[in-house]
C-alpha positions as MATLAB code, in Angstrom:
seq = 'XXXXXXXXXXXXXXXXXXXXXXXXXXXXXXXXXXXXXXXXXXXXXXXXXXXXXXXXXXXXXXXXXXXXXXXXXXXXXXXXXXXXXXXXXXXXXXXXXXXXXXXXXXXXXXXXXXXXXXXXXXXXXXXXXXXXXXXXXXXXXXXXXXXXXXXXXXXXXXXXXXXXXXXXXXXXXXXXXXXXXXXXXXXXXXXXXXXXXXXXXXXXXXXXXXXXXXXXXXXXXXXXXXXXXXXXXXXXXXXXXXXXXXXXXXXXXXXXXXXXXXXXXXXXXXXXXXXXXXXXXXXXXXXXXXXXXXXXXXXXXXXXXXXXXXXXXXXXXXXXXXXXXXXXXXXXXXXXXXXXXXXXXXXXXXXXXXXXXXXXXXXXXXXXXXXXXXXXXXXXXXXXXXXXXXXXXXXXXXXXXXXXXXXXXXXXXXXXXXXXXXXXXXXXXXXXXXXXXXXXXXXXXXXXXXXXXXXXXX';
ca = [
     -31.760 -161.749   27.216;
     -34.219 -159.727   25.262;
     -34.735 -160.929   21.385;
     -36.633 -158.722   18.837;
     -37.843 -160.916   15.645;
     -37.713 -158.792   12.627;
     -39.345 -159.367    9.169;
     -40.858 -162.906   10.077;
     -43.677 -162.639    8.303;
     -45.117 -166.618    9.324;
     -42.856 -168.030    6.679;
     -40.567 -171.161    7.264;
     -37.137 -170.835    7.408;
     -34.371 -171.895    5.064;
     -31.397 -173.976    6.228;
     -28.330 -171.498    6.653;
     -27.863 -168.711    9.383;
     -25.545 -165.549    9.437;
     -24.604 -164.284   12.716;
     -22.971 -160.803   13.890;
     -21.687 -160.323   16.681;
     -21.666 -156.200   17.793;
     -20.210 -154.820   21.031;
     -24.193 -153.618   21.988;
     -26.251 -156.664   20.546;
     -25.951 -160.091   18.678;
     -27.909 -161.025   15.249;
     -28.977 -163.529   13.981;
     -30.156 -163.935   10.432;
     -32.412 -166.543    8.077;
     -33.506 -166.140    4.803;
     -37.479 -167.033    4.046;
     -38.879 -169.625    2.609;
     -38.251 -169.617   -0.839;
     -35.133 -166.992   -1.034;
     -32.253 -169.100   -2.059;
     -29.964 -165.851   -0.381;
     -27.539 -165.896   -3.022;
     -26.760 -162.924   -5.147;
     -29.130 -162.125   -8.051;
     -31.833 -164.060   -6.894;
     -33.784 -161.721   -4.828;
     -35.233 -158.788   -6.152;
     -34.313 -155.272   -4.385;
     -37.915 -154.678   -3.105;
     -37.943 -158.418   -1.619;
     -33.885 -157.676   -0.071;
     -35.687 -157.267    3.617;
     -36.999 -161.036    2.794;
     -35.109 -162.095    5.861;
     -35.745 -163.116    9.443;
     -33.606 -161.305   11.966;
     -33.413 -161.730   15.759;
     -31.620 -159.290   18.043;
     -30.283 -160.209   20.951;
     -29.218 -157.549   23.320;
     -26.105 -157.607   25.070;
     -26.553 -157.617   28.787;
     -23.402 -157.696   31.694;
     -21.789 -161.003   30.265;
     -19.593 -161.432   27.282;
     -20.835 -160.643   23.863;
     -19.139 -163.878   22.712;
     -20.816 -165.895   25.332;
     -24.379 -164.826   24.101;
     -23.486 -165.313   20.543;
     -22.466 -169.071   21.415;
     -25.902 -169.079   23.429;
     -27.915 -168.131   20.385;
     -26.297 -169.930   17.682;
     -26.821 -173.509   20.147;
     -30.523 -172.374   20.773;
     -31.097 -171.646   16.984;
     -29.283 -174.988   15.766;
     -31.070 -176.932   18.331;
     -34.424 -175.863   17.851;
     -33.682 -176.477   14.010;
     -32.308 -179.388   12.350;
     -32.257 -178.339    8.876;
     -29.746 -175.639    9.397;
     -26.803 -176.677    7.690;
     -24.546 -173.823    7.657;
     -23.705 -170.889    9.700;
     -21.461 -167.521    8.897;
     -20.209 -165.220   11.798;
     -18.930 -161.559   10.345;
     -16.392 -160.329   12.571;
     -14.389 -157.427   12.781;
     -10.647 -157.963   13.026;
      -8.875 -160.514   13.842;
      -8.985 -160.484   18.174;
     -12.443 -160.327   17.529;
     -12.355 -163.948   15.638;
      -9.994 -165.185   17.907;
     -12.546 -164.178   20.729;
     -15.379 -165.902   18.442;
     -13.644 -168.770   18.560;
     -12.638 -169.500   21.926;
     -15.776 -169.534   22.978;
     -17.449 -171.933   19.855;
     -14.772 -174.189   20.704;
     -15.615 -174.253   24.459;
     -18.975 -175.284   23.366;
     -17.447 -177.574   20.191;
     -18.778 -175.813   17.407;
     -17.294 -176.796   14.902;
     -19.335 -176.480   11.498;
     -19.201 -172.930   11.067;
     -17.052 -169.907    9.115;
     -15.510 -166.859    9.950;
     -16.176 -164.032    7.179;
     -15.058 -160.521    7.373;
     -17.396 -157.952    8.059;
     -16.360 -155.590    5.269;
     -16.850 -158.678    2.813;
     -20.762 -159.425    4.534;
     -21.970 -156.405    4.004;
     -20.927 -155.746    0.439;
     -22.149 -158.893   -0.159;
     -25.958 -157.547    1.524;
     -24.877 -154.343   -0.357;
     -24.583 -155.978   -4.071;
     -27.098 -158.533   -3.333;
     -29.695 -155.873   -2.956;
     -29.007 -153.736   -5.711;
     -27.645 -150.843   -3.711;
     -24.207 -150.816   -5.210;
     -25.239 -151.076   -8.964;
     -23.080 -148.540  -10.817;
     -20.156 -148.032   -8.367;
     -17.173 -149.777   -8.710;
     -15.293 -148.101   -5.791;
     -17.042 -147.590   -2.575;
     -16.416 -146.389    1.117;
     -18.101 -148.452    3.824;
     -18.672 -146.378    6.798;
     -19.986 -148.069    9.568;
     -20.500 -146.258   12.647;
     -22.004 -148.652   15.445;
     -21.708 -149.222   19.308;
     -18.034 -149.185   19.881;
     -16.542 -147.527   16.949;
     -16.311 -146.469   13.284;
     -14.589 -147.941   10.740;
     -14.072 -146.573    7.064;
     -12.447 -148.824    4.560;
     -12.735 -148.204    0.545;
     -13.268 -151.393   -1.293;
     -13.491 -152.476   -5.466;
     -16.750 -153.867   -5.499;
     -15.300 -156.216   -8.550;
     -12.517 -157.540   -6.993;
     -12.899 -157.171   -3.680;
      -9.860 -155.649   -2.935;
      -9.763 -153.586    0.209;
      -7.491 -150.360   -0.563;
      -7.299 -148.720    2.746;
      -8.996 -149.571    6.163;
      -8.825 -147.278    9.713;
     -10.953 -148.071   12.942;
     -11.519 -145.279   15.579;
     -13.327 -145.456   18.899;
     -13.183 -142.042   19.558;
     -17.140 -141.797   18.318;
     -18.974 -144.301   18.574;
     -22.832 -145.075   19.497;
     -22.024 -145.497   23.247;
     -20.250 -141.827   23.338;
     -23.806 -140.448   21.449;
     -25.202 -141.872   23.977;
     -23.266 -140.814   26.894;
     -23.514 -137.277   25.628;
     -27.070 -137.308   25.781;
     -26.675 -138.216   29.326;
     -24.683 -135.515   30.481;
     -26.650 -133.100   28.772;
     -29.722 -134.572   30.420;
     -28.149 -134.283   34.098;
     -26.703 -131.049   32.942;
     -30.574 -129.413   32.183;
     -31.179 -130.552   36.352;
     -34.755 -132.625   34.609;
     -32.328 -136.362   35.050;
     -30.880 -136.546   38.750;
     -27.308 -138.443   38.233;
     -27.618 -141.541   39.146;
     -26.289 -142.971   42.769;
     -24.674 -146.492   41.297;
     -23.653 -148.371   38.068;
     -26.671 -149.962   38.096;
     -28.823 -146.744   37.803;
     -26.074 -145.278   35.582;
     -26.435 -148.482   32.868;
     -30.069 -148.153   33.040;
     -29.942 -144.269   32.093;
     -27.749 -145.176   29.281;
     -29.598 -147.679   28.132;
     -32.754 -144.937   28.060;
     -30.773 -142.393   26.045;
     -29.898 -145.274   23.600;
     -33.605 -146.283   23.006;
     -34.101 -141.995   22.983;
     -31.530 -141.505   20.212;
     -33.068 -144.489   18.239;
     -36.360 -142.994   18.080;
     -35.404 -139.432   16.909;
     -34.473 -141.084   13.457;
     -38.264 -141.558   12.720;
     -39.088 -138.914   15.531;
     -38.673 -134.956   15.549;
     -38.910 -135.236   19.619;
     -39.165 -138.044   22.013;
     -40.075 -138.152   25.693;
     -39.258 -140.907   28.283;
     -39.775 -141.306   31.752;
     -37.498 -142.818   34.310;
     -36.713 -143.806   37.743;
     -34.816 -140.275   37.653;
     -37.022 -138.164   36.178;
     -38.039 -137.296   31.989;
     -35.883 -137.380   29.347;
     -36.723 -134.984   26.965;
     -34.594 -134.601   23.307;
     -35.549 -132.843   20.575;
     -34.014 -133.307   17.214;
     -32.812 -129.994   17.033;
     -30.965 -130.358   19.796;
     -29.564 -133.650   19.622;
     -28.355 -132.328   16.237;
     -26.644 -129.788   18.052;
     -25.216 -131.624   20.573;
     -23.339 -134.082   18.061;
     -22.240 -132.143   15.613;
     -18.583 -131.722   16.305;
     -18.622 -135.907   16.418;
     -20.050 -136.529   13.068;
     -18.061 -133.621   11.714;
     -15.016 -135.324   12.936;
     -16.220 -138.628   11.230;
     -16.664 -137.227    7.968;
     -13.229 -135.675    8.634;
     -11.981 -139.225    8.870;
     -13.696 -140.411    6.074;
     -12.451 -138.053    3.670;
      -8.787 -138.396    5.023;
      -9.465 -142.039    4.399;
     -10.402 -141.964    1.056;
      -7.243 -139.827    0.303;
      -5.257 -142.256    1.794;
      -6.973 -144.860   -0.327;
      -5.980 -143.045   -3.964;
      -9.251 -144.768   -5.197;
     -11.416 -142.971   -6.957;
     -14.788 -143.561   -4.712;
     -17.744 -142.951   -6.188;
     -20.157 -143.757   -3.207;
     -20.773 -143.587    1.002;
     -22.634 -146.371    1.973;
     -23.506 -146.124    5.435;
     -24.123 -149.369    7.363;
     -24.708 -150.099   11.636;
     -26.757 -148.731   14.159;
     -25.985 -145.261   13.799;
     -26.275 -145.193   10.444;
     -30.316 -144.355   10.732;
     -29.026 -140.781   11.947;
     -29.715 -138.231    9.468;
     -27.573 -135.973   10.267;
     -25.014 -138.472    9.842;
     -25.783 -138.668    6.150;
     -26.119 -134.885    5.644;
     -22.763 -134.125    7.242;
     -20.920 -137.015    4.489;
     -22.870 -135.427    1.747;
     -21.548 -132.111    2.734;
     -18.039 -133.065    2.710;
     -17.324 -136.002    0.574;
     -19.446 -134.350   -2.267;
     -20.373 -137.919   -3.442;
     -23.635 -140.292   -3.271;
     -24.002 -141.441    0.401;
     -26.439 -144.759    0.051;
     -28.234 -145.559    3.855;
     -29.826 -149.261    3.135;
     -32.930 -150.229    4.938;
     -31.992 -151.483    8.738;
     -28.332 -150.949    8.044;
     -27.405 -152.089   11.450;
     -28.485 -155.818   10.539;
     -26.586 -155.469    6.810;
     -23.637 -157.210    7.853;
     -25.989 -160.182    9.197;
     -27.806 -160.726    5.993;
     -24.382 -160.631    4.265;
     -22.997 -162.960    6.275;
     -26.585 -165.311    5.678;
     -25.732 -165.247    2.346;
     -22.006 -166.059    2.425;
     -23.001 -169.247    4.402;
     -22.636 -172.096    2.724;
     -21.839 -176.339    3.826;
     -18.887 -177.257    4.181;
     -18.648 -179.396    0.702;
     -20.042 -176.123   -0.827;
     -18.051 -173.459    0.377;
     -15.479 -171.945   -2.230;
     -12.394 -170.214   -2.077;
     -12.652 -167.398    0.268;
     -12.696 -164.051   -0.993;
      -9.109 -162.321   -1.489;
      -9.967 -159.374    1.151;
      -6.138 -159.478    1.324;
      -5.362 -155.445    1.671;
      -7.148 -155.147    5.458;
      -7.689 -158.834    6.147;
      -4.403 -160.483    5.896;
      -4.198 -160.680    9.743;
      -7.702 -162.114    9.744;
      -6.521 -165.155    8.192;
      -5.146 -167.916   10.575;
      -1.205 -168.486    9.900;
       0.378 -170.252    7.448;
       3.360 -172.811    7.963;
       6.251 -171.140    6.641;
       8.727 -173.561    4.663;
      11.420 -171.926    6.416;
      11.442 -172.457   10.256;
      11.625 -168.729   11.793;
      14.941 -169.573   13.437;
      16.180 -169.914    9.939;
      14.336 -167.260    8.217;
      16.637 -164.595    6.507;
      16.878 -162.079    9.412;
      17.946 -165.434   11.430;
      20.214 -166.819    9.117;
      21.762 -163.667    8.820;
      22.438 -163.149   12.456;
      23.427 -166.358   12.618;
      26.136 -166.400    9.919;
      27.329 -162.822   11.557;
      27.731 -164.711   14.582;
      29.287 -168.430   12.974;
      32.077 -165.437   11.461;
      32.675 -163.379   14.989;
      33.020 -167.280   16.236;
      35.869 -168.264   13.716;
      37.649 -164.800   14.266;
      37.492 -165.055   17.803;
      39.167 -168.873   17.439;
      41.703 -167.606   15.164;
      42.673 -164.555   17.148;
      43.203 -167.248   19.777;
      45.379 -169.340   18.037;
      47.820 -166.470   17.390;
      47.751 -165.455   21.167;
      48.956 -168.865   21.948;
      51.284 -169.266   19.265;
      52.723 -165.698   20.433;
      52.941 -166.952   24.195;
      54.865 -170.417   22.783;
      57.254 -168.147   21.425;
      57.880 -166.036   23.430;
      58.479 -168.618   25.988;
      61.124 -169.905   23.819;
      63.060 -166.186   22.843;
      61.609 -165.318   19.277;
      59.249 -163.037   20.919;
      61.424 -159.995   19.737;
      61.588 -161.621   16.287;
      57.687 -162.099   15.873;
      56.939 -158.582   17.338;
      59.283 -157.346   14.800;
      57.795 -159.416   11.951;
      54.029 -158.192   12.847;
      55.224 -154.618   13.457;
      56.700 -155.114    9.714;
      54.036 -156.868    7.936;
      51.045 -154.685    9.208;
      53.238 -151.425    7.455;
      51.034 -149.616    4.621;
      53.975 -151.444    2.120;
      52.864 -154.575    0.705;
      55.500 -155.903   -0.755;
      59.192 -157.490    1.743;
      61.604 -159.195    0.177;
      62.968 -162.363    2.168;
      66.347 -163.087    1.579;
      67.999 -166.395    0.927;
      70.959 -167.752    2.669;
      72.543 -169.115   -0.487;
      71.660 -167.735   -3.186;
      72.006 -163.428   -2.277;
      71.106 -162.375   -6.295;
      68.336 -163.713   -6.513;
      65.756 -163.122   -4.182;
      61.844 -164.047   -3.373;
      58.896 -161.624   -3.299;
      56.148 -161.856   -1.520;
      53.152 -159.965   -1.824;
      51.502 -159.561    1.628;
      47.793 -158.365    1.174;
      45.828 -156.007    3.448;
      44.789 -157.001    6.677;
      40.722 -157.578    5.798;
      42.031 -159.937    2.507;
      44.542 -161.674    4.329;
      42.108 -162.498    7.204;
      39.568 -163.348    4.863;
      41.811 -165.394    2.516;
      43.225 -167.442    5.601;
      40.108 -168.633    6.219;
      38.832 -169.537    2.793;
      41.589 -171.921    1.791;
      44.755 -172.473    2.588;
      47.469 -170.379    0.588;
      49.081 -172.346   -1.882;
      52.691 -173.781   -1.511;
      55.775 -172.453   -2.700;
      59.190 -173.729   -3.342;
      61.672 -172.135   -2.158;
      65.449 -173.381   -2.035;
      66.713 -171.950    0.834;
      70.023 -173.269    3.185;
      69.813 -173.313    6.969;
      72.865 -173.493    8.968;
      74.207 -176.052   10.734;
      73.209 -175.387   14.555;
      76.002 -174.811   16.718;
      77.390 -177.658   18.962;
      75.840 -178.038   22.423;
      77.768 -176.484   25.122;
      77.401 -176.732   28.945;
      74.676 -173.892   28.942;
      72.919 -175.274   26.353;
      69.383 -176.630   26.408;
      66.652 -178.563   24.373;
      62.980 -177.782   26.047;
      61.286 -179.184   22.588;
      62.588 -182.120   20.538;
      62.757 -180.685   16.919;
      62.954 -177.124   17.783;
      65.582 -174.859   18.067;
      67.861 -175.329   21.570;
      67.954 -172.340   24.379;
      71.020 -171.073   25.469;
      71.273 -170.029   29.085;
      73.068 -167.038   29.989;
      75.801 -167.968   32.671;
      75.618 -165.449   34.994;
      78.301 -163.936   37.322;
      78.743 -165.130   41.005;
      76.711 -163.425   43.796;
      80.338 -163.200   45.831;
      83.721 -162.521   44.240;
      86.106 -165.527   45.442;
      88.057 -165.363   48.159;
      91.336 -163.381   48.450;
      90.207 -161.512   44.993;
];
């Protein structure tokens, strides 16, 4: 695990730490002695006034050595008394997490990046003048654009891409190395990591550099500026292509590019923005350790720490959920599906009843007078008279609704009762063949039927 110390200058440290934690290294960040790291109170010319420690990642997880670093730092200093981690999204926190809580870690916040580094980005004085900015930050595993209000911190529109990123600038150096026959490839991982990790430190050094030249195990590695140019372009065209597409998207009217991570110290990356977006593209001192200092100076004690920052547009899903006062199962999508279903049920029960109320009567002969009825009531007419047995002038209407309100009306409430004077005859006298199956109801007549075998001398 290597560590580089940056901007130490002998001084003591203060008592609050900002962490990042980058697919290619962890920092770790610490205001001097005497910088109070909040916003306005360090100049622009003192804004490097912070001690930062790099820790590279190696083959375990990145969230392991951030864990490792933030227990050495705390532990080698008592006075520390807050810490802020910037992450990216939120199965990056979730990641962060995990593993502090393995090692229970508890006294610590999550911030976004986006919100770290325009913190860093105001407290320096690089934004002064913009209201609406584009952070594009181009590091090891991908670049992100996202346009932000620098007043209200309102995220308008956010997109992540891996398809360039610092590891494919690197791997194209590579293959252009083994390509010129001055690199032999490789023969394992091992060999391969270690090349990579040589193009890296290459590419790093042509930002201050018009040429570098490194030996290896494999031979020289020899890039010029001009050519790494060349061999990139298409890749930081394509970024600025995104960018601009972003800022569309956005319907903001940005007035700046600030460029922040590791390969912001490109310059071609800057010309290439300037070319296209046709608007100030700001490239802060060490802009791969600006989210780190932003996150130093979000830190803050527990009993201190206010309301975090309404990032709401691209960090909702950062935020850890909220207990809904409606249980999911009864959410509106649920309680709809559910009523649907409570309605299909009743139907289903009612349907039922008629099927056995049909089958009853059947059993007992009216099933030509119910078919006849149903055939008769489910006519396009709405409107039968039913005759009286007494009383043949005058006569009572009823007014059957359609099949949908009649359903629906059944099972509302019950319809409501009507008088009606009617006269039922007096049923006929049992005879021989006649039979009561239900006390109450009417009596079944059985059919006498004719002898199997006339009689005898007939």
């Amino acid at each position: 695990m290597s560590v580089v110390s940056v901007a130490t200058n002998g001084q003591r440290m203060s008592s609050v730490l900002g962490v990042s934690v980058g697919a290619g290294a962890v920092r770790v960040a610490r205001p001097l002695a005497g910088n109070s790291a909040r916003r306005g109170t360090v100049q622009p010319q003192a804004a490097d006034a912070f001690d930062v420690q790099t820790v590279s990642v190696d083959d375990r997880r990145v969230e392991e050595l951030a864990a490792d670093a933030i227990g050495a730092i705390l532990s080698a200093d008592q006075r520390i008394t807050a810490t802020a981690i910037a992450f990216r999204d939120e199965q990056h926190a979730r990641a962060i997490r995990a593993e502090l809580a393995r090692r229970q870690f508890t006294d610590y916040e999550l911030v976004p990046d986006v919100a770290a580094a325009l913190e860093f980005l105001e407290f320096s004085g690089e934004l002064q003048g913009f209201s609406t900015v584009a952070l594009y930050d181009l590091g090891a595993s991908g670049l992100s654009v996202t346009v932000v209000d620098t007043g209200t911190r309102q995220v308008s529109y956010s997109e992540r891409t891996s398809d360039i990123s610092g590891d494919y600038l690197d791997s194209l150096i590579r293959e252009q190395q083994i390509a010129s026959g001055r690199i032999a490839h490789p023969p394992d991982a091992a060999g391969l990591a270690a090349l990579d990790a040589l193009c890296r430190t290459a590419k790093e050094q042509l930002s201050e550099n018009s040429a570098v030249a490194l030996p290896s195990t494999e031979g020289l590695v020899l890039l010029s500026q001009e050519n790494f140019e060349a061999l990139i372009m298409l890749a930081v065209e394509s970024s600025a292509r995104m960018a601009r597409d972003v800022i569309l998207r956005s319907e903001q009217p940005v007035q700046a590019v600030a460029l922040i991570g590791g390969c912001a110290q490109i310059p071609l990356v800057a010309r290439v923005l300037r070319r296209w977006l046709g608007v100030p593209v700001l490239v802060p001192a060490n802009p791969e350790t600006v989210a780190t200092r932003g996150a130093a100076i979000l830190a803050r004690p527990v009993r201190q720490r206010p309301a975090p920052t309404p990032f709401t547009s691209a960090f909702e899903n950062s935020l850890p959920p909220q207990h809904e006062s409606v249980p999911p199962l009864l959410s509106s999508a649920g309680a709809e599906k559910f009523s649907r279903r409570r309605e299909v049920s009743i139907a289903g029960v009612a349907v039922g009843a008629l099927v056995v109320v049909a089958a009853i009567g059947v059993s007992l002969g009216w099933g030509p007078q119910v078919l006849e009825h149903d055939s008769q009531s489910s006519d396009a007419g709405t409107t039968s008279a039913v005759p009286t047995t007494t009383k043949p002038a005058t006569e009572t209407t009823t007014v059957v609704p359609t099949t949908t309100d009649a359903t629906n009306e059944s099972l509302a409430a019950p319809p409501p009762r009507r008088e009606t004077t009617t006269t039922t005859e007096a049923p006929p006298p049992p005879g021989p063949n006649t039979i009561t199956i239900i006390p109450g109801l009417p009596p079944v007549i059985v059919p006498t039927l004719p002898p199997l075998f006339p009689p005898p001398g007939g």
